[in-house]
CSV table of C-alpha atoms in Angstrom, one decimal:
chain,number,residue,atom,x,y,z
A,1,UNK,CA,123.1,115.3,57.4
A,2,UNK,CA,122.5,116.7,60.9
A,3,UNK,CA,125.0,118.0,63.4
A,4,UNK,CA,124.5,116.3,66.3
A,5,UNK,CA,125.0,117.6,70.0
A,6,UNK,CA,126.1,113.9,72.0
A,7,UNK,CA,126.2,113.9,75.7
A,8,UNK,CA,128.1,111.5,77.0
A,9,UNK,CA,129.6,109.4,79.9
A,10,UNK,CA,133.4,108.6,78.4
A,11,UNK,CA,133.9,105.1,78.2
A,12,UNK,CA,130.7,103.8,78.0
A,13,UNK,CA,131.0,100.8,75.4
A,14,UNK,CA,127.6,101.7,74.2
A,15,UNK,CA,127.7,105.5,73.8
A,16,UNK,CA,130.7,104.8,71.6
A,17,UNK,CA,128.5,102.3,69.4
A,18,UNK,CA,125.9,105.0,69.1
A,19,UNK,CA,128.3,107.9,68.1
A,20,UNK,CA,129.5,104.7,65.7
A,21,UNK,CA,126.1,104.8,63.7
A,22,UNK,CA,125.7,108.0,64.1
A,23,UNK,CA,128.9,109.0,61.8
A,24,UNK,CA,128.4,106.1,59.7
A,25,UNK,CA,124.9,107.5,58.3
A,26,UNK,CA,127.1,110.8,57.7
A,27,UNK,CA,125.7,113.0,60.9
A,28,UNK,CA,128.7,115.1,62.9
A,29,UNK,CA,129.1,114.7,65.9
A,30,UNK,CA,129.6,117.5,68.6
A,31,UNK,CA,130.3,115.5,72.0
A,32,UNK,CA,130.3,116.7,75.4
A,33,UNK,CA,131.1,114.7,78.8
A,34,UNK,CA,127.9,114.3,80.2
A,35,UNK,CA,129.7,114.0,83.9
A,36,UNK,CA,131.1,117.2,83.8
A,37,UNK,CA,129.2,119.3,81.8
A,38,UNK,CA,126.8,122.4,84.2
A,39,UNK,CA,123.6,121.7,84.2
A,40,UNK,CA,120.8,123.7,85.2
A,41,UNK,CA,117.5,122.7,85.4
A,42,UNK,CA,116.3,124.9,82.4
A,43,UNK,CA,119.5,123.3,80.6
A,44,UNK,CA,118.8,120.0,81.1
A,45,UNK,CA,114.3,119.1,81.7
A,46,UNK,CA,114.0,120.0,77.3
A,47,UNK,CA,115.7,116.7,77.1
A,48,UNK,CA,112.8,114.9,78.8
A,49,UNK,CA,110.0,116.8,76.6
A,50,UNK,CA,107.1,114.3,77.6
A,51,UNK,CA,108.5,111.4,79.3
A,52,UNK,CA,107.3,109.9,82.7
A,53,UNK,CA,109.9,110.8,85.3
A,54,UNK,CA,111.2,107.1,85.5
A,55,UNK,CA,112.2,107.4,82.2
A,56,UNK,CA,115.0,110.2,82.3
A,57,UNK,CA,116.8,108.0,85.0
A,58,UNK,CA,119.4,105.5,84.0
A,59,UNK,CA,118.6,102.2,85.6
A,60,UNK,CA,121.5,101.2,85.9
A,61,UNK,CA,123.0,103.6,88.4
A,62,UNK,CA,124.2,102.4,91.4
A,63,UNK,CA,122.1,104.5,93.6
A,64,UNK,CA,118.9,103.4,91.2
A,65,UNK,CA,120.0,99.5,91.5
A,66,UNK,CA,120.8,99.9,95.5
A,67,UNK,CA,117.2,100.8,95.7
A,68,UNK,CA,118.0,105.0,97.7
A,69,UNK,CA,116.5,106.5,94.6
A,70,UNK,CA,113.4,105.1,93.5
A,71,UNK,CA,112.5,107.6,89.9
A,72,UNK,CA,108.8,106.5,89.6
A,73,UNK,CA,108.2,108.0,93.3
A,74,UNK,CA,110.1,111.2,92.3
A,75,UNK,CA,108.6,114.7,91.1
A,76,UNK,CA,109.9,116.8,88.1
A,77,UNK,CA,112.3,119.0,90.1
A,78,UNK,CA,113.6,116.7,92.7
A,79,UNK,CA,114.6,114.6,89.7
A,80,UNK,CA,116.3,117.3,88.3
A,81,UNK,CA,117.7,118.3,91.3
A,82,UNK,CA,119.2,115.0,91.9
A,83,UNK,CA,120.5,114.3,88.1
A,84,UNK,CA,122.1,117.8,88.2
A,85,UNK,CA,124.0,116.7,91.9
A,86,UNK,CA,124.7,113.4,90.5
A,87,UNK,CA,124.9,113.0,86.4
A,88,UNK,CA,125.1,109.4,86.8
A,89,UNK,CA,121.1,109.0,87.5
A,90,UNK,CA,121.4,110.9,84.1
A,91,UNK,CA,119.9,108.3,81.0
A,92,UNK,CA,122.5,108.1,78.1
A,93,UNK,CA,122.7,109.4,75.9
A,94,UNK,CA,121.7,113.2,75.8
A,95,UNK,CA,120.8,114.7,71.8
A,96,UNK,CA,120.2,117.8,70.5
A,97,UNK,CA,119.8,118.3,67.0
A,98,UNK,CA,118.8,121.9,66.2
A,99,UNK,CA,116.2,122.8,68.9
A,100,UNK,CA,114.8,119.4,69.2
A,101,UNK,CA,115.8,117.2,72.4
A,102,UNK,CA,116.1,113.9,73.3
A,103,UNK,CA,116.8,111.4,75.7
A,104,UNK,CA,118.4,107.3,75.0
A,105,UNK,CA,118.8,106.2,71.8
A,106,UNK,CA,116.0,104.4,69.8
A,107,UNK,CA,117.2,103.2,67.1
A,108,UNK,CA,114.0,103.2,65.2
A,109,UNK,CA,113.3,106.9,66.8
A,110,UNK,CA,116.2,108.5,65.7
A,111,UNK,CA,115.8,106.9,62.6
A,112,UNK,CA,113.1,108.4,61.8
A,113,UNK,CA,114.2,111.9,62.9
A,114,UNK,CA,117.3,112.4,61.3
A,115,UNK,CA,118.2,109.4,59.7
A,116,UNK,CA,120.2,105.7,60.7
A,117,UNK,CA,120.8,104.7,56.5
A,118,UNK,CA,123.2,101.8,58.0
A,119,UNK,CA,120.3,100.3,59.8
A,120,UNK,CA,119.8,96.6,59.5
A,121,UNK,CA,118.2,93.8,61.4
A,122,UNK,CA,121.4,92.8,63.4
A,123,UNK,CA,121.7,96.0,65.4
A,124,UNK,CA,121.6,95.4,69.1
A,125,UNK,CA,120.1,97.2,71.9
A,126,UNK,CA,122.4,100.3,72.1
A,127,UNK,CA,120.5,101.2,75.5
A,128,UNK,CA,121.2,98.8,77.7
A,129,UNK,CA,124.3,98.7,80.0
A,130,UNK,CA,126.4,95.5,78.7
A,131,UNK,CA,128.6,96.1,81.9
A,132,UNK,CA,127.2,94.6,85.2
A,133,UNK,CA,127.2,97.2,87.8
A,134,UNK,CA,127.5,95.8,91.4
């Protein structure tokens, strides 16, 4: 099984379902507070490898919902630059598994990558915010 590098924001119901599956299918878990951690742009773009910009962002974020930071109008640094002043624009959760990164947590992606033997047709979207954020 793989040892899995977790970044995370602490009480989020749905980061703790992931790490959930995650030990279940025997992986270890090495997790770090995604709030606090110090990012640097080198440090934190592999997580993104190919994705649009849009998709790094967690759209659920206050100042993504408000409308002040629109991530489909932003460039690769000033994203970076803004998720590094504010980790909360930051989508959950981060993974690194050896030298492979990753961003959110496909179930069916991560599955495939190192392995989810618990999964079954009942598992819910583990990406999706369940709390409403005014």
């Amino acid at each position: 099984m793989a040892n899995v590098i977790f970044y995370e924001k602490p009480g989020c119901i749905n980061n703790t379902k992931q790490k959930k599956l995650l030990q279940k299918a025997g992986h270890t878990l090495d997790v770090h507070n995604l709030l606090t951690t110090s990012w640097t742009l080198e440090r934190l773009r592999p997580f993104f490898c190919n994705r649009p910009v849009q998709e790094w962002f967690n759209p659920t974020a206050p100042r993504i919902k408000s409308g002040e930071i629109v991530p489909r109008q932003l460039d690769e640094k000033t994203a970076l630059e803004l998720m590094i002043a504010d980790p909360l624009l930051i989508r959950r959760p981060l993974i690194q598994v050896e030298e492979v990164f990753q961003v959110g947590f496909d179930v069916e992606q991560i599955d495939s990558w190192i392995g989810l033997n618990s999964l079954s047709p009942e598992i819910e979207d583990l990406e999706t915010c369940p709390n409403i954020h005014q």
